[in-house]
Short mmCIF file of C-alpha atoms in Angstrom, two decimals:
data_model
loop_
_atom_site.label_atom_id
_atom_site.label_comp_id
_atom_site.label_asym_id
_atom_site.label_seq_id
_atom_site.Cartn_x
_atom_site.Cartn_y
_atom_site.Cartn_z
CA MET A 1 -73.05 88.34 61.30
CA TRP A 2 -72.04 85.16 62.91
CA GLY A 3 -69.64 87.10 64.75
CA LEU A 4 -72.56 88.84 66.95
CA LEU A 5 -73.61 85.33 68.11
CA THR A 6 -70.31 83.50 68.69
CA SER A 7 -66.65 84.27 68.26
CA GLN A 8 -66.34 81.42 66.06
CA PRO A 9 -68.82 81.12 62.93
CA PRO A 10 -70.26 77.64 62.48
CA GLU A 11 -68.96 75.43 59.76
CA ILE A 12 -71.28 75.79 56.59
CA GLU A 13 -71.58 72.16 56.73
CA SER A 14 -73.28 72.07 59.77
CA LEU A 15 -75.95 74.40 58.45
CA LYS A 16 -76.69 72.22 55.49
CA ILE A 17 -79.58 69.71 55.78
CA VAL A 18 -77.78 66.18 55.89
CA LYS A 19 -80.80 63.94 55.84
CA PHE A 20 -84.40 64.80 55.65
CA TYR A 21 -86.63 63.04 58.19
CA PRO A 22 -90.17 62.65 56.38
CA SER A 23 -93.06 63.65 58.71
CA GLU A 24 -96.03 61.44 58.93
CA GLY A 25 -97.85 61.20 55.71
CA TYR A 26 -95.31 63.35 53.85
CA LYS A 27 -95.87 62.96 50.01
CA PRO A 28 -94.56 65.18 47.39
CA LYS A 29 -96.97 66.75 44.75
CA ILE A 30 -96.43 65.17 41.48
CA LEU A 31 -96.92 67.26 38.23
CA ALA A 32 -96.70 65.39 34.91
CA ILE A 33 -96.05 67.33 31.66
CA THR A 34 -97.25 65.66 28.45
CA GLY A 35 -99.02 66.77 25.49
CA GLY A 36 -99.48 63.90 22.69
CA LYS A 37 -97.87 65.75 19.99
CA GLY A 38 -94.13 65.72 19.53
CA GLY A 39 -92.29 68.93 19.81
CA THR A 40 -94.97 71.19 21.56
CA GLY A 41 -92.66 72.62 24.06
CA LYS A 42 -93.19 69.78 26.80
CA THR A 43 -89.53 69.79 27.94
CA THR A 44 -89.09 73.63 27.66
CA ILE A 45 -92.16 74.27 29.93
CA ALA A 46 -91.24 71.47 32.35
CA VAL A 47 -87.58 72.83 32.76
CA ASN A 48 -88.90 76.55 33.28
CA LEU A 49 -91.71 75.41 35.85
CA ALA A 50 -89.00 73.78 37.64
CA PHE A 51 -86.87 76.47 37.67
CA TYR A 52 -89.61 78.93 38.71
CA PHE A 53 -90.69 76.85 41.49
CA SER A 54 -87.11 76.17 42.68
CA ARG A 55 -86.46 79.85 42.77
CA ALA A 56 -89.74 80.39 44.70
CA GLY A 57 -88.38 78.15 47.47
CA LYS A 58 -89.68 74.81 46.73
CA LYS A 59 -87.51 71.76 46.50
CA VAL A 60 -87.94 70.25 43.03
CA LEU A 61 -86.94 66.99 41.31
CA LEU A 62 -87.41 67.24 37.58
CA THR A 63 -87.54 63.64 36.05
CA ASP A 64 -87.07 62.77 32.40
CA CYS A 65 -89.38 60.07 31.56
CA ASP A 66 -88.70 60.56 27.66
CA VAL A 67 -86.52 57.71 28.03
CA ASP A 68 -86.26 57.13 24.07
CA ALA A 69 -84.92 60.72 23.55
CA PRO A 70 -84.11 62.28 26.89
CA SER A 71 -83.41 66.15 26.55
CA VAL A 72 -83.94 67.91 30.04
CA ALA A 73 -80.24 67.75 30.67
CA THR A 74 -79.53 69.24 27.14
CA LEU A 75 -81.81 72.08 27.81
CA LEU A 76 -80.34 73.04 31.05
CA GLY A 77 -76.75 72.53 30.02
CA ALA A 78 -76.50 69.86 32.93
CA LYS A 79 -73.34 67.61 33.07
CA ILE A 80 -74.31 63.97 33.50
CA GLY A 81 -72.18 61.26 34.93
CA ASP A 82 -71.64 57.55 34.43
CA GLY A 83 -75.24 56.66 35.36
CA GLU A 84 -76.69 53.58 36.97
CA GLU A 85 -77.52 50.54 35.09
CA VAL A 86 -81.06 49.52 34.48
CA ASN A 87 -81.22 45.85 34.22
CA GLN A 88 -83.56 43.30 32.79
CA PHE A 89 -83.91 39.61 33.71
CA LEU A 90 -82.38 37.40 31.05
CA PRO A 91 -82.49 33.44 31.61
CA ILE A 92 -79.60 31.46 31.68
CA PHE A 93 -80.18 27.87 31.36
CA ASP A 94 -78.25 25.48 33.85
CA GLU A 95 -77.06 22.72 31.54
CA ASN A 96 -76.55 20.36 34.41
CA ARG A 97 -80.31 20.65 35.41
CA CYS A 98 -81.94 21.13 32.23
CA ILE A 99 -84.12 18.21 31.17
CA SER A 100 -84.76 19.51 27.77
CA CYS A 101 -88.53 19.28 28.18
CA GLY A 102 -89.04 22.47 25.86
CA LYS A 103 -91.57 24.10 28.15
CA CYS A 104 -89.63 27.03 28.44
CA SER A 105 -89.84 27.52 24.60
CA GLU A 106 -93.38 26.82 24.56
CA ALA A 107 -94.02 29.54 27.31
CA CYS A 108 -92.12 32.13 25.74
CA ARG A 109 -94.59 34.50 23.93
CA MET A 110 -91.53 36.05 22.41
CA HIS A 111 -90.40 33.02 20.87
CA ALA A 112 -86.91 33.75 22.06
CA ILE A 113 -86.04 30.35 23.12
CA LEU A 114 -85.31 27.32 20.77
CA GLN A 115 -85.34 23.93 22.07
CA VAL A 116 -83.11 21.93 20.35
CA PRO A 117 -84.22 18.11 21.06
CA GLY A 118 -81.99 16.37 24.00
CA LYS A 119 -79.90 19.67 24.47
CA THR A 120 -80.20 22.85 26.52
CA PRO A 121 -82.51 25.43 25.15
CA LEU A 122 -81.01 28.20 23.05
CA LEU A 123 -81.70 31.89 23.76
CA PHE A 124 -81.80 34.80 21.32
CA PRO A 125 -81.31 37.55 23.83
CA GLU A 126 -82.38 40.42 21.57
CA LEU A 127 -85.93 38.89 21.47
CA CYS A 128 -86.27 38.62 25.22
CA LEU A 129 -88.30 41.02 27.12
CA GLY A 130 -87.38 39.48 30.62
CA CYS A 131 -90.86 38.48 31.67
CA GLY A 132 -89.69 35.21 33.50
CA ALA A 133 -92.21 32.93 32.14
CA CYS A 134 -89.29 30.34 31.29
CA SER A 135 -88.29 30.46 34.92
CA LEU A 136 -91.89 29.92 36.32
CA VAL A 137 -92.74 26.91 33.99
CA CYS A 138 -89.26 25.15 34.28
CA PRO A 139 -90.04 21.76 36.23
CA ALA A 140 -86.17 21.37 36.66
CA ASP A 141 -85.41 24.65 38.16
CA ALA A 142 -82.74 25.05 35.29
CA VAL A 143 -83.47 28.66 34.48
CA LEU A 144 -81.12 30.67 36.48
CA GLU A 145 -81.25 34.69 36.77
CA GLY A 146 -79.17 36.55 34.46
CA LYS A 147 -79.47 40.21 33.43
CA LYS A 148 -79.12 42.47 30.55
CA VAL A 149 -78.79 46.20 30.66
CA VAL A 150 -81.51 48.02 28.83
CA GLY A 151 -80.75 51.47 30.03
CA TRP A 152 -79.30 53.79 32.44
CA ILE A 153 -80.56 56.51 35.15
CA TYR A 154 -78.58 59.76 35.59
CA GLU A 155 -78.51 61.97 38.59
CA ALA A 156 -77.73 65.54 38.14
CA GLU A 157 -78.29 69.13 39.32
CA ALA A 158 -78.77 72.35 37.55
CA TYR A 159 -79.79 75.70 38.81
CA GLY A 160 -80.86 74.16 42.16
CA ILE A 161 -83.09 71.70 40.57
CA ASP A 162 -82.21 68.11 41.09
CA LEU A 163 -82.67 66.00 37.84
CA LEU A 164 -83.25 62.21 37.15
CA ILE A 165 -82.73 61.36 33.67
CA GLY A 166 -83.78 57.86 32.12
CA GLU A 167 -82.24 56.60 29.00
CA LEU A 168 -83.23 53.61 27.19
CA LYS A 169 -80.44 51.69 25.51
CA LEU A 170 -80.67 51.89 21.68
CA ASN A 171 -82.31 49.00 20.20
CA GLU A 172 -83.96 47.95 23.16
CA ARG A 173 -87.69 47.85 23.41
CA GLU A 174 -88.48 47.98 26.88
CA SER A 175 -88.92 51.65 27.61
CA GLU A 176 -91.29 51.11 30.29
CA ALA A 177 -88.68 49.14 32.50
CA VAL A 178 -86.46 52.33 32.59
CA ILE A 179 -89.30 54.67 33.49
CA LYS A 180 -90.48 52.51 35.96
CA GLU A 181 -87.06 52.57 37.56
CA VAL A 182 -86.81 56.38 37.21
CA LYS A 183 -90.18 56.52 38.94
CA GLU A 184 -89.05 54.31 42.04
CA LYS A 185 -85.81 56.01 42.16
CA GLY A 186 -87.63 59.39 42.25
CA MET A 187 -89.80 58.27 45.12
CA ARG A 188 -86.64 56.89 47.12
CA LEU A 189 -84.93 60.07 46.76
CA SER A 190 -88.00 62.02 47.67
CA GLU A 191 -87.97 60.14 51.15
CA GLU A 192 -84.24 61.11 51.56
CA ARG A 193 -84.51 64.53 50.50
CA GLY A 194 -87.98 65.73 50.85
CA TYR A 195 -88.95 67.36 47.74
CA ASP A 196 -91.97 69.31 47.63
CA LEU A 197 -92.51 68.83 43.80
CA ILE A 198 -91.80 66.20 41.49
CA ILE A 199 -91.99 67.14 37.79
CA VAL A 200 -92.41 64.49 35.42
CA ASP A 201 -91.59 65.31 31.71
CA THR A 202 -93.05 62.41 29.70
CA ALA A 203 -92.47 61.28 25.90
CA PRO A 204 -94.82 62.31 23.30
CA GLY A 205 -97.63 60.01 22.21
CA ALA A 206 -100.43 58.55 24.11
CA HIS A 207 -99.01 54.85 24.51
CA CYS A 208 -98.09 52.83 27.51
CA ASP A 209 -94.88 54.50 28.11
CA VAL A 210 -96.81 57.77 28.66
CA ALA A 211 -99.65 56.26 30.71
CA LEU A 212 -97.05 54.85 33.05
CA SER A 213 -95.35 58.22 33.45
CA LEU A 214 -98.47 59.93 34.13
CA LYS A 215 -99.63 57.48 36.84
CA GLU A 216 -99.77 58.66 40.29
CA SER A 217 -99.50 62.40 39.38
CA ASP A 218 -101.51 64.90 41.19
CA PHE A 219 -101.98 66.91 38.23
CA VAL A 220 -101.36 66.52 34.35
CA LEU A 221 -100.55 69.26 32.26
CA ALA A 222 -100.84 68.99 28.43
CA VAL A 223 -98.84 71.13 26.31
CA THR A 224 -100.37 71.54 22.81
CA GLU A 225 -100.36 73.82 19.91
CA PRO A 226 -103.45 75.32 17.98
CA THR A 227 -102.34 73.17 14.88
CA PRO A 228 -104.88 70.46 13.72
CA PHE A 229 -102.10 67.81 14.62
CA GLY A 230 -101.65 69.48 18.04
CA ILE A 231 -105.41 69.50 18.79
CA HIS A 232 -105.87 65.82 17.36
CA ASP A 233 -103.18 64.53 19.88
CA LEU A 234 -104.49 66.70 22.75
CA ASP A 235 -107.96 64.98 22.30
CA LEU A 236 -106.00 61.47 22.92
CA ILE A 237 -103.93 62.59 25.78
CA LEU A 238 -106.83 64.10 27.65
CA GLU A 239 -108.74 60.90 26.92
CA LEU A 240 -105.85 58.99 28.28
CA ALA A 241 -105.66 61.27 31.48
CA SER A 242 -109.26 60.80 32.19
CA LEU A 243 -109.18 56.96 31.85
CA LEU A 244 -106.50 56.91 34.61
CA LYS A 245 -108.53 59.33 36.59
CA LEU A 246 -106.00 62.05 36.83
CA LYS A 247 -106.76 65.74 36.87
CA HIS A 248 -105.69 67.65 34.00
CA GLY A 249 -105.17 70.98 32.52
CA VAL A 250 -104.12 72.34 29.25
CA VAL A 251 -101.62 75.05 28.33
CA VAL A 252 -101.51 76.31 24.27
CA ASN A 253 -97.81 76.61 23.31
CA ARG A 254 -97.09 78.80 20.29
CA ALA A 255 -100.50 79.94 20.75
CA ASP A 256 -100.38 82.80 17.90
CA LEU A 257 -99.71 80.12 15.28
CA PRO A 258 -102.51 79.83 12.89
CA GLY A 259 -104.94 77.25 14.07
CA ASP A 260 -108.58 76.35 15.18
CA HIS A 261 -108.73 77.93 18.68
CA LYS A 262 -112.51 77.13 18.75
CA LEU A 263 -112.06 73.49 17.95
CA LEU A 264 -109.16 73.41 20.84
CA LYS A 265 -111.57 74.86 23.25
CA GLU A 266 -114.23 72.40 22.46
CA VAL A 267 -111.84 69.31 23.08
CA CYS A 268 -110.84 71.07 26.38
CA GLU A 269 -114.60 71.32 27.23
CA LYS A 270 -115.28 67.77 26.04
CA HIS A 271 -112.75 66.43 28.61
CA SER A 272 -113.67 69.17 31.15
CA SER A 273 -110.05 70.00 30.95
CA LYS A 274 -109.15 73.66 32.20
CA LEU A 275 -107.28 75.95 29.82
CA MET A 276 -104.65 77.07 32.05
CA GLY A 277 -102.78 79.63 29.74
CA LYS A 278 -101.38 80.59 26.32
CA ILE A 279 -97.66 80.95 25.48
CA PRO A 280 -96.93 83.28 22.52
CA VAL A 281 -94.44 82.49 19.82
CA ASP A 282 -91.07 84.11 21.23
CA ASP A 283 -87.58 84.14 19.57
CA LYS A 284 -86.13 84.07 23.01
CA VAL A 285 -87.25 80.59 23.51
CA VAL A 286 -84.89 79.41 20.70
CA GLU A 287 -82.17 81.66 22.01
CA SER A 288 -82.52 80.07 25.49
CA HIS A 289 -82.29 76.66 23.89
CA VAL A 290 -79.02 77.63 21.91
CA ARG A 291 -77.57 78.85 25.39
CA SER A 292 -78.71 75.65 27.17
CA ARG A 293 -80.06 78.00 29.93
CA PRO A 294 -83.63 78.31 31.38
CA LEU A 295 -85.71 81.34 29.57
CA LEU A 296 -86.91 82.51 32.87
CA LEU A 297 -83.40 83.20 33.99
CA ASP A 298 -81.88 84.76 30.98
CA PHE A 299 -85.03 86.41 29.67
CA PRO A 300 -87.52 87.07 32.41
CA GLU A 301 -89.23 89.77 30.89
CA SER A 302 -89.83 87.90 27.65
CA LYS A 303 -93.37 87.38 26.40
CA ALA A 304 -93.07 83.64 26.86
CA SER A 305 -91.53 84.09 30.11
CA ARG A 306 -94.30 86.24 31.49
CA ALA A 307 -96.84 83.60 30.27
CA ILE A 308 -95.03 80.60 31.80
CA ILE A 309 -94.65 82.60 35.16
CA LYS A 310 -98.39 83.11 34.89
CA LEU A 311 -99.05 79.41 34.24
CA ALA A 312 -96.65 78.53 37.34
CA LYS A 313 -98.69 80.63 39.61
CA GLU A 314 -102.22 78.93 38.25
CA LEU A 315 -100.28 75.58 39.06
CA TRP A 316 -99.12 76.42 42.27
CA ARG A 317 -102.74 77.28 43.36
CA GLU A 318 -103.98 73.85 41.46
CA LEU A 319 -101.33 71.83 43.54
CA SER A 320 -101.83 73.67 46.63
CA LEU A 321 -98.06 73.96 46.86
CA MET B 1 -85.80 7.97 3.92
CA GLU B 2 -85.11 11.58 4.17
CA ARG B 3 -87.87 14.28 5.15
CA ILE B 4 -87.63 17.50 3.17
CA VAL B 5 -89.88 20.49 4.34
CA ILE B 6 -90.39 23.16 1.61
CA SER B 7 -91.98 26.56 2.24
CA SER B 8 -94.94 26.52 -0.09
CA SER B 9 -97.46 29.08 -1.47
CA PRO B 10 -101.19 28.24 -1.39
CA PRO B 11 -102.46 25.64 -1.52
CA GLY B 12 -99.20 23.81 -0.85
CA GLY B 13 -98.23 20.19 -2.22
CA LEU B 14 -95.89 19.15 -5.06
CA ASP B 15 -97.55 21.66 -7.79
CA SER B 16 -97.41 24.79 -5.65
CA LEU B 17 -94.73 27.38 -5.93
CA VAL B 18 -91.99 27.51 -3.54
CA ASP B 19 -92.71 30.41 -1.15
CA GLN B 20 -90.08 33.01 -0.89
CA ARG B 21 -90.54 33.51 2.74
CA PHE B 22 -89.63 30.84 5.30
CA ALA B 23 -90.97 31.64 8.80
CA ARG B 24 -94.06 33.51 7.33
CA CYS B 25 -95.01 31.17 4.34
CA SER B 26 -98.41 29.97 3.98
CA TYR B 27 -97.82 26.22 4.04
CA PHE B 28 -95.09 23.63 4.45
CA THR B 29 -95.01 20.63 2.22
CA LEU B 30 -93.49 17.60 3.35
CA VAL B 31 -91.90 15.36 1.02
CA ASP B 32 -90.19 12.22 1.75
CA VAL B 33 -87.69 10.84 -0.52
CA GLU B 34 -85.95 7.16 -0.58
CA ASP B 35 -83.50 6.32 -3.21
CA GLY B 36 -84.06 9.25 -5.28
CA GLU B 37 -87.82 8.93 -5.23
CA ILE B 38 -90.58 10.81 -4.01
CA VAL B 39 -92.60 8.46 -1.72
CA ASN B 40 -94.74 10.48 0.49
CA VAL B 41 -96.07 14.04 0.16
CA SER B 42 -98.21 15.96 3.07
CA VAL B 43 -99.24 19.62 3.53
CA VAL B 44 -99.20 21.37 6.90
CA PRO B 45 -100.42 25.10 7.19
CA ASN B 46 -97.54 27.27 8.95
CA GLN B 47 -98.51 28.71 12.34
CA SER B 48 -96.20 31.46 12.35
CA THR B 49 -97.43 33.52 9.61
CA THR B 50 -98.99 36.08 11.83
CA VAL B 51 -96.97 35.96 15.09
CA PRO B 52 -95.57 39.46 15.81
CA HIS B 53 -92.08 38.32 16.78
CA GLY B 54 -89.94 35.48 16.90
CA ALA B 55 -91.45 33.86 13.78
CA GLY B 56 -88.24 32.55 12.39
CA ILE B 57 -87.27 30.74 15.71
CA GLN B 58 -90.97 29.41 15.91
CA ALA B 59 -91.15 28.20 12.48
CA ALA B 60 -87.67 26.34 12.88
CA GLN B 61 -88.88 24.68 16.09
CA PHE B 62 -92.19 23.63 14.29
CA VAL B 63 -90.45 22.14 11.26
CA ALA B 64 -88.26 20.31 13.38
CA SER B 65 -91.03 18.91 15.32
CA LEU B 66 -92.37 17.51 11.78
CA GLY B 67 -89.21 15.74 11.79
CA ALA B 68 -87.45 17.89 9.00
CA GLN B 69 -83.87 16.92 7.84
CA VAL B 70 -83.66 19.13 5.06
CA VAL B 71 -85.47 22.75 4.38
CA ILE B 72 -85.82 24.24 0.88
CA THR B 73 -87.03 27.88 0.77
CA GLY B 74 -86.36 31.23 -0.72
CA ASN B 75 -85.18 33.81 1.32
CA ILE B 76 -84.40 32.89 5.24
CA GLY B 77 -83.87 35.21 8.04
CA PRO B 78 -80.87 34.98 10.57
CA ASN B 79 -82.75 33.65 13.40
CA ALA B 80 -84.52 31.12 11.39
CA PHE B 81 -81.07 30.22 9.90
CA SER B 82 -79.14 29.85 13.06
CA SER B 83 -82.35 27.92 14.63
CA LEU B 84 -82.45 25.41 11.66
CA GLN B 85 -78.61 25.09 11.93
CA SER B 86 -78.76 24.45 15.78
CA LEU B 87 -81.43 21.87 15.26
CA GLY B 88 -79.29 20.11 12.79
CA ILE B 89 -81.56 20.66 9.74
CA ARG B 90 -79.80 21.39 6.28
CA VAL B 91 -80.91 24.64 4.59
CA TYR B 92 -81.06 25.09 0.81
CA ALA B 93 -82.39 28.66 0.31
CA GLY B 94 -82.44 30.97 -2.60
CA VAL B 95 -84.85 28.67 -4.49
CA GLY B 96 -87.63 30.64 -6.21
CA GLY B 97 -89.99 30.85 -9.08
CA ILE B 98 -90.34 27.09 -9.36
CA SER B 99 -92.66 24.45 -8.09
CA VAL B 100 -92.11 22.45 -4.98
CA ARG B 101 -91.70 19.20 -7.28
CA ASP B 102 -88.89 20.73 -9.39
CA ALA B 103 -87.36 22.10 -6.26
CA VAL B 104 -87.20 18.50 -4.84
CA MET B 105 -86.08 17.23 -8.22
CA LYS B 106 -83.42 19.90 -8.35
CA TYR B 107 -82.23 18.69 -4.80
CA LEU B 108 -82.34 14.95 -5.56
CA SER B 109 -80.11 15.59 -8.71
CA GLY B 110 -77.56 17.46 -6.53
CA SER B 111 -77.79 20.73 -8.29
CA LEU B 112 -78.84 22.66 -5.10
CA SER B 113 -75.95 23.81 -2.73
CA PRO B 114 -76.32 24.17 1.01
CA SER B 115 -76.74 27.87 2.46
CA THR B 116 -73.94 28.81 4.71
CA GLY B 117 -75.79 32.05 5.81
CA PRO B 118 -79.09 33.88 6.15
CA GLY B 119 -80.55 36.40 3.98
CA ARG B 120 -82.19 39.59 5.11
CA PRO B 121 -84.39 39.31 8.30
CA GLY B 122 -88.05 39.79 7.40
CA ARG B 123 -87.55 40.55 3.79
CA GLY B 124 -88.74 37.34 2.09
CA MET B 125 -91.02 38.77 -0.13
CA GLY B 126 -89.55 39.25 -3.59
CA MET B 127 -85.92 38.44 -2.31
CA GLY B 128 -84.17 35.23 -2.32
CA ARG B 129 -83.03 34.62 -5.92
CA GLY B 130 -79.26 34.27 -6.14
CA MET B 131 -79.00 33.68 -2.36
CA GLY B 132 -77.87 30.56 -0.66
CA ARG B 133 -75.31 29.61 -3.06
CA GLY B 134 -72.74 29.26 -0.59
CA ARG B 135 -71.36 32.90 -1.13
CA GLY B 136 -72.35 33.45 2.60
CA ARG B 137 -73.59 36.99 1.94
CA VAL B 138 -75.36 38.34 5.07
CA TRP B 139 -76.98 41.89 3.99
#
């Protein structure tokens, strides 16, 4: 068709948007997928919602904030590269300046610093959380800034969806440090690329890692199942979302499992949370996992796909995409 | 004069049992010895019994501030052990089931040998027997 306009077709490269210039007040919509209980299908739903919105023409970034056990890349069969290190402050004691006063050792709430009288303090790096209190209290400016690797961030792409994956180094404690980096990097990328939507896949539970992942989202979708365990944890996660003053809704996954739907409804009502859909048990979901491909791509007509598409449309309205 | 600090079960003192835990023991009994004789005894509560992290390091720092030259205890964790070593305090671990007095007597008679490595971290309760006899067992 280019031949109709010019004799020479333009280079494909020149058609690509190289840089996105955010307009005044640009802000991507942020959808957090959480749920309390583990294994309810948070990542499956996050991945398939991302796929739906992407196919519907939206520019989507999917971030994996379940840094203890990230699985977005696995579910999408995405290849990830070397990743970028997430570092944490680790003190280095300058023996030339140190006056062996022991103030750093007293200030360390992790008791990671041993003050040997007359010597430079001894650090137990595996206990250090990188708070930097030691450097604040040191009267001799002897605490220098070192670092330790606590995790990595990987960028990847699958089916037109940009992925940002956080991973905590095994045996490290500060998941929050990695999540914070993932979120900040997501916002930086957003400024460059102009995402319409950022989907945040959180860890199970209702602890501080999850709270940090949920913050700043425009909508929190809690994925649950009708079992007593699912309902119990739903109660907690909706409480957390309310505490954070975030809008929230609920989707019941594996909705035909035996359970107490009346109680589930009561929990939703208690937190004024909207019941946004029910996804039935469907073997095709497992098959899509085995294939490491989106369910919506391979089995668009399956029961679960239809329910997810319905949910996606509901969320589209909720987020005014 | 030499100051020996012994991890002790309540109420602390010469007649209490040696506490199997070092960093999370209830009391430290301070025993000063001179020419093979006990010359002074005092009891200090341990401040690290309930700290969530770094109890070994904190307890080591604490006994050092009490002027300890020797520590006698049951089981001792790796952080506590290396802290005490760095602080120049000799450790005699693996002492259990006997009174503080008997432990001190054993030390004075030379029948305890210094530990060369820690026991299991945070597993002091019920452990400790047979440890610290110079075999350098870590796990």
